[in-house]
């Protein structure tokens, strides 16, 4: 790929890997840290709901700004916000303190996803965008694997305080990498508010919003399981150690990345990947409901394979909805509005549902969303059976 020769390749590579490392690290570190501070599960769900709520419109606004002035400034906001949320979490004591941390984290995540796919798409115009996107999906999966594993190990041997210091150092590297990026727009480009508003509120085809709703179904499942339920479930219910949790959670991105590589190599069709996802994910959710420690490894292995397959389907649905390069970032932001809405609502009520109905209920809800996602994906991708 000619992408290797692009001046922004190395900074983009570093930002993608380390952003995923930090995100996955926080997915394990923060729930355990909150439970250790005797924060109620209901409150943890509400704290976590702050992030997608922040992303709901902030990502869209930042994406529209990037379409006018380029991606560099938005990436730099990510770097600064990453450092801020790590500092906030380290010194937080009350639920309101952690909400402030989530606001900073939401700003960092919004900034990253507002421009990341645009930046990747512009690295190499001679290579098919889906191939470049798949490469970076694999890279981010490896970053998630490392973040999960290192965090589980770090909590045991370093403790929470030192772990935050380690992540702070990684956050500094992210900030430096964003500074090294070369802007992808003319330096004289002007930021026009009217132009931004026009991009956001431009009329979209019905098919665009259909794709958006389907993406929202998958986002809901990932939110229930990876963002909130599994780390809390493993620690509070199954009584796994932080190291064991890190090991189990690191399996998901690692096996997912390997699955993506194999499926792309075999040139699997969307229908084949959807069937594969269903055959692996539904049994995985059933095994999780047993609350048997002995079955958690098998359940996580099965779900990891399904997650890799579902990620490819997700990217196909997303890319098939995009057509105008000049509003690329804005359109991606619009596509993710249903996802952010679903995540905000689900995370807000998850803690209350766990306390009142039990963990098994949440796995059943995840299963319902998955089944809807599979059928909806078959409909949306029926024109892309050549993939």
GROMACS .gro file of C-alpha atoms in nm:
model
  387
    1UNK     CA    1   0.000   0.000   0.000
    2UNK     CA    2   0.119   0.352  -0.085
    3UNK     CA    3  -0.026   0.454   0.252
    4UNK     CA    4   0.310   0.373   0.414
    5UNK     CA    5   0.470   0.668   0.234
    6UNK     CA    6   0.218   0.923   0.362
    7UNK     CA    7   0.367   1.177   0.607
    8UNK     CA    8   0.069   1.129   0.839
    9UNK     CA    9   0.087   0.748   0.847
   10UNK     CA   10   0.310   0.711   1.155
   11UNK     CA   11   0.125   0.973   1.368
   12UNK     CA   12  -0.210   0.821   1.263
   13UNK     CA   13  -0.080   0.474   1.346
   14UNK     CA   14   0.036   0.588   1.691
   15UNK     CA   15  -0.285   0.777   1.768
   16UNK     CA   16  -0.508   0.484   1.666
   17UNK     CA   17  -0.309   0.229   1.866
   18UNK     CA   18  -0.272   0.439   2.182
   19UNK     CA   19  -0.630   0.573   2.176
   20UNK     CA   20  -0.754   0.213   2.169
   21UNK     CA   21  -0.505   0.120   2.443
   22UNK     CA   22  -0.634   0.399   2.669
   23UNK     CA   23  -1.002   0.330   2.597
   24UNK     CA   24  -0.973  -0.041   2.672
   25UNK     CA   25  -0.761   0.031   2.980
   26UNK     CA   26  -1.033   0.259   3.117
   27UNK     CA   27  -1.301  -0.002   3.035
   28UNK     CA   28  -1.138  -0.230   3.295
   29UNK     CA   29  -0.972   0.015   3.533
   30UNK     CA   30  -1.265   0.250   3.592
   31UNK     CA   31  -1.542  -0.004   3.677
   32UNK     CA   32  -1.314  -0.190   3.920
   33UNK     CA   33  -1.191   0.141   4.066
   34UNK     CA   34  -1.550   0.259   4.116
   35UNK     CA   35  -1.658  -0.069   4.278
   36UNK     CA   36  -1.353  -0.054   4.506
   37UNK     CA   37  -1.466   0.293   4.615
   38UNK     CA   38  -1.809   0.145   4.700
   39UNK     CA   39  -1.989   0.339   4.425
   40UNK     CA   40  -2.329   0.174   4.364
   41UNK     CA   41  -2.384  -0.015   4.038
   42UNK     CA   42  -2.677   0.216   3.955
   43UNK     CA   43  -2.449   0.517   3.992
   44UNK     CA   44  -2.178   0.351   3.781
   45UNK     CA   45  -2.428   0.310   3.496
   46UNK     CA   46  -2.527   0.675   3.518
   47UNK     CA   47  -2.162   0.786   3.527
   48UNK     CA   48  -2.088   0.578   3.217
   49UNK     CA   49  -2.394   0.722   3.038
   50UNK     CA   50  -2.226   1.064   3.044
   51UNK     CA   51  -1.978   0.966   2.772
   52UNK     CA   52  -2.222   0.874   2.490
   53UNK     CA   53  -2.440   1.170   2.589
   54UNK     CA   54  -2.140   1.398   2.537
   55UNK     CA   55  -2.067   1.231   2.203
   56UNK     CA   56  -2.425   1.266   2.082
   57UNK     CA   57  -2.377   1.614   1.937
   58UNK     CA   58  -2.017   1.706   2.017
   59UNK     CA   59  -1.881   1.452   1.771
   60UNK     CA   60  -2.109   1.586   1.499
   61UNK     CA   61  -2.010   1.949   1.560
   62UNK     CA   62  -1.638   1.862   1.565
   63UNK     CA   63  -1.676   1.655   1.249
   64UNK     CA   64  -1.840   1.946   1.069
   65UNK     CA   65  -1.563   2.180   1.183
   66UNK     CA   66  -1.303   1.931   1.056
   67UNK     CA   67  -1.470   1.924   0.714
   68UNK     CA   68  -1.399   2.298   0.697
   69UNK     CA   69  -1.055   2.339   0.859
   70UNK     CA   70  -0.904   1.988   0.865
   71UNK     CA   71  -0.846   1.713   1.120
   72UNK     CA   72  -0.531   1.830   1.302
   73UNK     CA   73  -0.693   2.068   1.553
   74UNK     CA   74  -0.963   1.813   1.640
   75UNK     CA   75  -0.700   1.546   1.704
   76UNK     CA   76  -0.513   1.791   1.930
   77UNK     CA   77  -0.831   1.842   2.133
   78UNK     CA   78  -0.835   1.464   2.179
   79UNK     CA   79  -0.479   1.468   2.313
   80UNK     CA   80  -0.548   1.745   2.566
   81UNK     CA   81  -0.879   1.592   2.679
   82UNK     CA   82  -0.715   1.250   2.727
   83UNK     CA   83  -0.468   1.397   2.974
   84UNK     CA   84  -0.747   1.587   3.154
   85UNK     CA   85  -0.968   1.283   3.209
   86UNK     CA   86  -0.679   1.073   3.340
   87UNK     CA   87  -0.590   1.344   3.594
   88UNK     CA   88  -0.955   1.381   3.695
   89UNK     CA   89  -1.007   1.008   3.750
   90UNK     CA   90  -0.689   0.978   3.956
   91UNK     CA   91  -0.803   1.239   4.208
   92UNK     CA   92  -1.181   1.177   4.192
   93UNK     CA   93  -1.367   1.066   4.505
   94UNK     CA   94  -1.739   1.125   4.448
   95UNK     CA   95  -1.977   1.025   4.165
   96UNK     CA   96  -1.988   1.391   4.053
   97UNK     CA   97  -1.607   1.394   4.024
   98UNK     CA   98  -1.622   1.088   3.799
   99UNK     CA   99  -1.892   1.252   3.587
  100UNK     CA  100  -1.648   1.539   3.522
  101UNK     CA  101  -1.391   1.280   3.419
  102UNK     CA  102  -1.642   1.122   3.183
  103UNK     CA  103  -1.714   1.462   3.028
  104UNK     CA  104  -1.342   1.499   2.951
  105UNK     CA  105  -1.324   1.141   2.826
  106UNK     CA  106  -1.632   1.202   2.611
  107UNK     CA  107  -1.458   1.504   2.459
  108UNK     CA  108  -1.149   1.294   2.381
  109UNK     CA  109  -1.348   1.009   2.228
  110UNK     CA  110  -1.571   1.250   2.033
  111UNK     CA  111  -1.267   1.426   1.890
  112UNK     CA  112  -1.102   1.100   1.787
  113UNK     CA  113  -1.403   0.949   1.614
  114UNK     CA  114  -1.510   1.281   1.462
  115UNK     CA  115  -1.207   1.276   1.233
  116UNK     CA  116  -1.032   0.939   1.252
  117UNK     CA  117  -1.204   0.767   0.960
  118UNK     CA  118  -1.160   1.081   0.750
  119UNK     CA  119  -0.789   1.090   0.830
  120UNK     CA  120  -0.753   0.721   0.744
  121UNK     CA  121  -0.942   0.762   0.416
  122UNK     CA  122  -0.705   1.043   0.311
  123UNK     CA  123  -0.383   0.849   0.381
  124UNK     CA  124  -0.384   0.675   0.043
  125UNK     CA  125  -0.611   0.752  -0.253
  126UNK     CA  126  -0.473   0.460  -0.457
  127UNK     CA  127  -0.589   0.186  -0.220
  128UNK     CA  128  -0.949   0.077  -0.164
  129UNK     CA  129  -1.078   0.253   0.147
  130UNK     CA  130  -1.221  -0.067   0.298
  131UNK     CA  131  -0.872  -0.226   0.294
  132UNK     CA  132  -0.714   0.069   0.475
  133UNK     CA  133  -1.005   0.081   0.721
  134UNK     CA  134  -0.972  -0.293   0.790
  135UNK     CA  135  -0.598  -0.252   0.858
  136UNK     CA  136  -0.669   0.016   1.119
  137UNK     CA  137  -0.953  -0.190   1.269
  138UNK     CA  138  -0.698  -0.466   1.325
  139UNK     CA  139  -0.449  -0.217   1.470
  140UNK     CA  140  -0.706  -0.077   1.712
  141UNK     CA  141  -0.803  -0.431   1.813
  142UNK     CA  142  -0.439  -0.502   1.898
  143UNK     CA  143  -0.428  -0.178   2.098
  144UNK     CA  144  -0.739  -0.287   2.288
  145UNK     CA  145  -0.582  -0.627   2.359
  146UNK     CA  146  -0.267  -0.465   2.499
  147UNK     CA  147  -0.467  -0.211   2.701
  148UNK     CA  148  -0.684  -0.478   2.860
  149UNK     CA  149  -0.396  -0.713   2.939
  150UNK     CA  150  -0.157  -0.448   3.071
  151UNK     CA  151  -0.430  -0.291   3.287
  152UNK     CA  152  -0.533  -0.621   3.446
  153UNK     CA  153  -0.168  -0.691   3.525
  154UNK     CA  154  -0.099  -0.332   3.630
  155UNK     CA  155  -0.383  -0.315   3.885
  156UNK     CA  156  -0.242  -0.623   4.059
  157UNK     CA  157   0.126  -0.527   4.060
  158UNK     CA  158   0.120  -0.146   4.041
  159UNK     CA  159  -0.205  -0.048   4.207
  160UNK     CA  160  -0.461   0.205   4.087
  161UNK     CA  161  -0.254   0.518   4.150
  162UNK     CA  162   0.055   0.401   3.961
  163UNK     CA  163  -0.160   0.264   3.681
  164UNK     CA  164  -0.307   0.610   3.627
  165UNK     CA  165   0.046   0.753   3.612
  166UNK     CA  166   0.140   0.500   3.343
  167UNK     CA  167  -0.168   0.590   3.140
  168UNK     CA  168  -0.090   0.960   3.185
  169UNK     CA  169   0.247   0.900   3.014
  170UNK     CA  170   0.068   0.728   2.726
  171UNK     CA  171  -0.170   1.024   2.705
  172UNK     CA  172   0.129   1.256   2.660
  173UNK     CA  173   0.250   1.045   2.366
  174UNK     CA  174  -0.097   1.076   2.210
  175UNK     CA  175  -0.083   1.456   2.244
  176UNK     CA  176   0.265   1.472   2.087
  177UNK     CA  177   0.148   1.252   1.798
  178UNK     CA  178  -0.148   1.482   1.729
  179UNK     CA  179   0.090   1.781   1.715
  180UNK     CA  180   0.306   1.597   1.458
  181UNK     CA  181   0.011   1.549   1.221
  182UNK     CA  182   0.010   1.757   0.904
  183UNK     CA  183  -0.321   1.929   0.837
  184UNK     CA  184  -0.529   1.786   0.553
  185UNK     CA  185  -0.686   2.123   0.463
  186UNK     CA  186  -0.546   2.447   0.328
  187UNK     CA  187  -0.408   2.657   0.613
  188UNK     CA  188  -0.621   2.947   0.489
  189UNK     CA  189  -0.944   2.751   0.517
  190UNK     CA  190  -1.207   2.948   0.706
  191UNK     CA  191  -1.446   2.822   0.970
  192UNK     CA  192  -1.795   2.934   0.868
  193UNK     CA  193  -2.076   2.868   1.114
  194UNK     CA  194  -2.342   2.881   0.842
  195UNK     CA  195  -2.152   2.619   0.641
  196UNK     CA  196  -2.128   2.391   0.946
  197UNK     CA  197  -2.502   2.419   1.018
  198UNK     CA  198  -2.580   2.349   0.652
  199UNK     CA  199  -2.370   2.032   0.656
  200UNK     CA  200  -2.535   1.904   0.973
  201UNK     CA  201  -2.893   1.967   0.866
  202UNK     CA  202  -2.862   1.866   0.501
  203UNK     CA  203  -3.142   1.632   0.391
  204UNK     CA  204  -3.044   1.265   0.378
  205UNK     CA  205  -3.196   0.972   0.191
  206UNK     CA  206  -3.411   0.720   0.380
  207UNK     CA  207  -3.146   0.454   0.315
  208UNK     CA  208  -2.891   0.666   0.505
  209UNK     CA  209  -3.105   0.663   0.819
  210UNK     CA  210  -3.184   0.292   0.778
  211UNK     CA  211  -2.812   0.222   0.789
  212UNK     CA  212  -2.783   0.452   1.088
  213UNK     CA  213  -3.049   0.261   1.284
  214UNK     CA  214  -2.883  -0.073   1.207
  215UNK     CA  215  -2.550   0.060   1.333
  216UNK     CA  216  -2.733   0.169   1.648
  217UNK     CA  217  -2.838  -0.190   1.720
  218UNK     CA  218  -2.477  -0.310   1.717
  219UNK     CA  219  -2.365  -0.013   1.924
  220UNK     CA  220  -2.627  -0.101   2.185
  221UNK     CA  221  -2.492  -0.457   2.216
  222UNK     CA  222  -2.130  -0.345   2.246
  223UNK     CA  223  -2.231  -0.092   2.509
  224UNK     CA  224  -2.420  -0.345   2.718
  225UNK     CA  225  -2.145  -0.605   2.708
  226UNK     CA  226  -1.800  -0.453   2.662
  227UNK     CA  227  -1.846  -0.101   2.798
  228UNK     CA  228  -2.036  -0.184   3.115
  229UNK     CA  229  -2.171  -0.532   3.184
  230UNK     CA  230  -1.879  -0.775   3.144
  231UNK     CA  231  -1.618  -0.595   3.359
  232UNK     CA  232  -1.872  -0.535   3.638
  233UNK     CA  233  -2.017  -0.887   3.603
  234UNK     CA  234  -1.675  -1.052   3.616
  235UNK     CA  235  -1.566  -0.854   3.922
  236UNK     CA  236  -1.885  -0.832   4.129
  237UNK     CA  237  -2.064  -1.155   4.037
  238UNK     CA  238  -1.809  -1.409   3.910
  239UNK     CA  239  -1.545  -1.279   4.156
  240UNK     CA  240  -1.258  -1.276   3.907
  241UNK     CA  241  -0.936  -1.094   3.997
  242UNK     CA  242  -0.836  -0.781   3.801
  243UNK     CA  243  -0.568  -0.989   3.626
  244UNK     CA  244  -0.826  -1.252   3.523
  245UNK     CA  245  -1.063  -0.979   3.402
  246UNK     CA  246  -0.783  -0.825   3.198
  247UNK     CA  247  -0.709  -1.166   3.047
  248UNK     CA  248  -1.071  -1.235   2.955
  249UNK     CA  249  -1.135  -0.886   2.818
  250UNK     CA  250  -0.812  -0.890   2.617
  251UNK     CA  251  -0.935  -1.203   2.439
  252UNK     CA  252  -1.217  -1.009   2.273
  253UNK     CA  253  -1.006  -0.766   2.062
  254UNK     CA  254  -0.730  -1.024   1.998
  255UNK     CA  255  -0.959  -1.301   1.871
  256UNK     CA  256  -1.170  -1.038   1.692
  257UNK     CA  257  -0.864  -0.910   1.503
  258UNK     CA  258  -0.762  -1.263   1.403
  259UNK     CA  259  -1.118  -1.334   1.291
  260UNK     CA  260  -1.120  -1.018   1.077
  261UNK     CA  261  -0.793  -1.121   0.910
  262UNK     CA  262  -0.919  -1.473   0.833
  263UNK     CA  263  -1.259  -1.358   0.702
  264UNK     CA  264  -1.103  -1.092   0.478
  265UNK     CA  265  -0.851  -1.348   0.351
  266UNK     CA  266  -1.129  -1.595   0.273
  267UNK     CA  267  -1.335  -1.316   0.112
  268UNK     CA  268  -1.641  -1.413   0.315
  269UNK     CA  269  -1.971  -1.261   0.200
  270UNK     CA  270  -2.193  -1.050   0.429
  271UNK     CA  271  -2.446  -1.334   0.453
  272UNK     CA  272  -2.176  -1.579   0.561
  273UNK     CA  273  -2.042  -1.338   0.824
  274UNK     CA  274  -2.389  -1.267   0.962
  275UNK     CA  275  -2.460  -1.640   0.996
  276UNK     CA  276  -2.120  -1.692   1.160
  277UNK     CA  277  -2.188  -1.406   1.403
  278UNK     CA  278  -2.524  -1.553   1.502
  279UNK     CA  279  -2.386  -1.906   1.549
  280UNK     CA  280  -2.115  -1.782   1.787
  281UNK     CA  281  -2.275  -1.488   1.972
  282UNK     CA  282  -2.609  -1.635   2.084
  283UNK     CA  283  -2.452  -1.943   2.251
  284UNK     CA  284  -2.195  -1.709   2.411
  285UNK     CA  285  -2.469  -1.500   2.572
  286UNK     CA  286  -2.641  -1.816   2.697
  287UNK     CA  287  -2.318  -1.935   2.861
  288UNK     CA  288  -2.275  -1.595   3.029
  289UNK     CA  289  -2.619  -1.628   3.191
  290UNK     CA  290  -2.507  -1.946   3.374
  291UNK     CA  291  -2.275  -1.739   3.599
  292UNK     CA  292  -2.037  -2.036   3.601
  293UNK     CA  293  -1.671  -1.934   3.627
  294UNK     CA  294  -1.572  -2.249   3.437
  295UNK     CA  295  -1.778  -2.144   3.134
  296UNK     CA  296  -1.661  -1.782   3.113
  297UNK     CA  297  -1.357  -1.869   2.898
  298UNK     CA  298  -1.568  -2.056   2.641
  299UNK     CA  299  -1.830  -1.780   2.638
  300UNK     CA  300  -1.570  -1.510   2.581
  301UNK     CA  301  -1.398  -1.710   2.305
  302UNK     CA  302  -1.728  -1.753   2.121
  303UNK     CA  303  -1.825  -1.388   2.157
  304UNK     CA  304  -1.479  -1.275   2.044
  305UNK     CA  305  -1.513  -1.456   1.711
  306UNK     CA  306  -1.861  -1.311   1.665
  307UNK     CA  307  -1.737  -0.960   1.752
  308UNK     CA  308  -1.474  -0.975   1.477
  309UNK     CA  309  -1.728  -1.082   1.218
  310UNK     CA  310  -1.980  -0.821   1.336
  311UNK     CA  311  -1.715  -0.548   1.314
  312UNK     CA  312  -1.663  -0.613   0.942
  313UNK     CA  313  -2.039  -0.604   0.886
  314UNK     CA  314  -2.050  -0.277   1.080
  315UNK     CA  315  -1.784  -0.116   0.858
  316UNK     CA  316  -1.961  -0.238   0.543
  317UNK     CA  317  -2.290  -0.084   0.653
  318UNK     CA  318  -2.118   0.242   0.747
  319UNK     CA  319  -1.917   0.276   0.423
  320UNK     CA  320  -2.217   0.186   0.205
  321UNK     CA  321  -2.402   0.489   0.347
  322UNK     CA  322  -2.131   0.742   0.255
  323UNK     CA  323  -2.109   0.913  -0.080
  324UNK     CA  324  -1.999   1.279  -0.053
  325UNK     CA  325  -1.630   1.324   0.031
  326UNK     CA  326  -1.670   1.693   0.124
  327UNK     CA  327  -1.903   1.601   0.414
  328UNK     CA  328  -1.737   1.270   0.502
  329UNK     CA  329  -1.673   1.349   0.870
  330UNK     CA  330  -2.016   1.508   0.920
  331UNK     CA  331  -2.198   1.214   0.758
  332UNK     CA  332  -2.017   0.965   0.980
  333UNK     CA  333  -2.117   1.174   1.282
  334UNK     CA  334  -2.481   1.175   1.168
  335UNK     CA  335  -2.475   0.799   1.118
  336UNK     CA  336  -2.374   0.752   1.481
  337UNK     CA  337  -2.655   0.955   1.639
  338UNK     CA  338  -2.878   0.646   1.700
  339UNK     CA  339  -2.579   0.463   1.850
  340UNK     CA  340  -2.510   0.742   2.097
  341UNK     CA  341  -2.880   0.766   2.189
  342UNK     CA  342  -2.897   0.390   2.247
  343UNK     CA  343  -2.578   0.393   2.453
  344UNK     CA  344  -2.693   0.684   2.670
  345UNK     CA  345  -3.029   0.526   2.752
  346UNK     CA  346  -2.893   0.173   2.801
  347UNK     CA  347  -2.605   0.277   3.025
  348UNK     CA  348  -2.837   0.503   3.223
  349UNK     CA  349  -3.077   0.219   3.305
  350UNK     CA  350  -2.834  -0.077   3.307
  351UNK     CA  351  -2.731  -0.042   3.669
  352UNK     CA  352  -3.094  -0.025   3.783
  353UNK     CA  353  -3.186  -0.330   3.570
  354UNK     CA  354  -2.895  -0.530   3.709
  355UNK     CA  355  -2.996  -0.453   4.069
  356UNK     CA  356  -3.369  -0.516   4.018
  357UNK     CA  357  -3.369  -0.800   3.760
  358UNK     CA  358  -3.020  -0.949   3.772
  359UNK     CA  359  -2.733  -0.982   3.527
  360UNK     CA  360  -2.901  -1.254   3.320
  361UNK     CA  361  -3.170  -1.009   3.210
  362UNK     CA  362  -2.906  -0.783   3.056
  363UNK     CA  363  -2.761  -1.073   2.856
  364UNK     CA  364  -3.111  -1.154   2.728
  365UNK     CA  365  -3.160  -0.789   2.623
  366UNK     CA  366  -2.823  -0.799   2.444
  367UNK     CA  367  -2.937  -1.115   2.263
  368UNK     CA  368  -3.257  -0.946   2.143
  369UNK     CA  369  -3.058  -0.651   2.006
  370UNK     CA  370  -2.819  -0.892   1.832
  371UNK     CA  371  -3.095  -1.086   1.659
  372UNK     CA  372  -3.247  -0.759   1.535
  373UNK     CA  373  -2.901  -0.650   1.415
  374UNK     CA  374  -2.849  -0.970   1.217
  375UNK     CA  375  -3.184  -0.950   1.036
  376UNK     CA  376  -3.147  -0.576   0.970
  377UNK     CA  377  -2.792  -0.628   0.836
  378UNK     CA  378  -2.918  -0.892   0.591
  379UNK     CA  379  -3.166  -0.639   0.454
  380UNK     CA  380  -2.923  -0.345   0.435
  381UNK     CA  381  -2.638  -0.544   0.278
  382UNK     CA  382  -2.844  -0.749   0.032
  383UNK     CA  383  -2.699  -0.538  -0.252
  384UNK     CA  384  -2.340  -0.612  -0.141
  385UNK     CA  385  -2.330  -0.990  -0.158
  386UNK     CA  386  -2.015  -0.966  -0.369
  387UNK     CA  387  -1.808  -0.860  -0.061
   0.00000   0.00000   0.00000
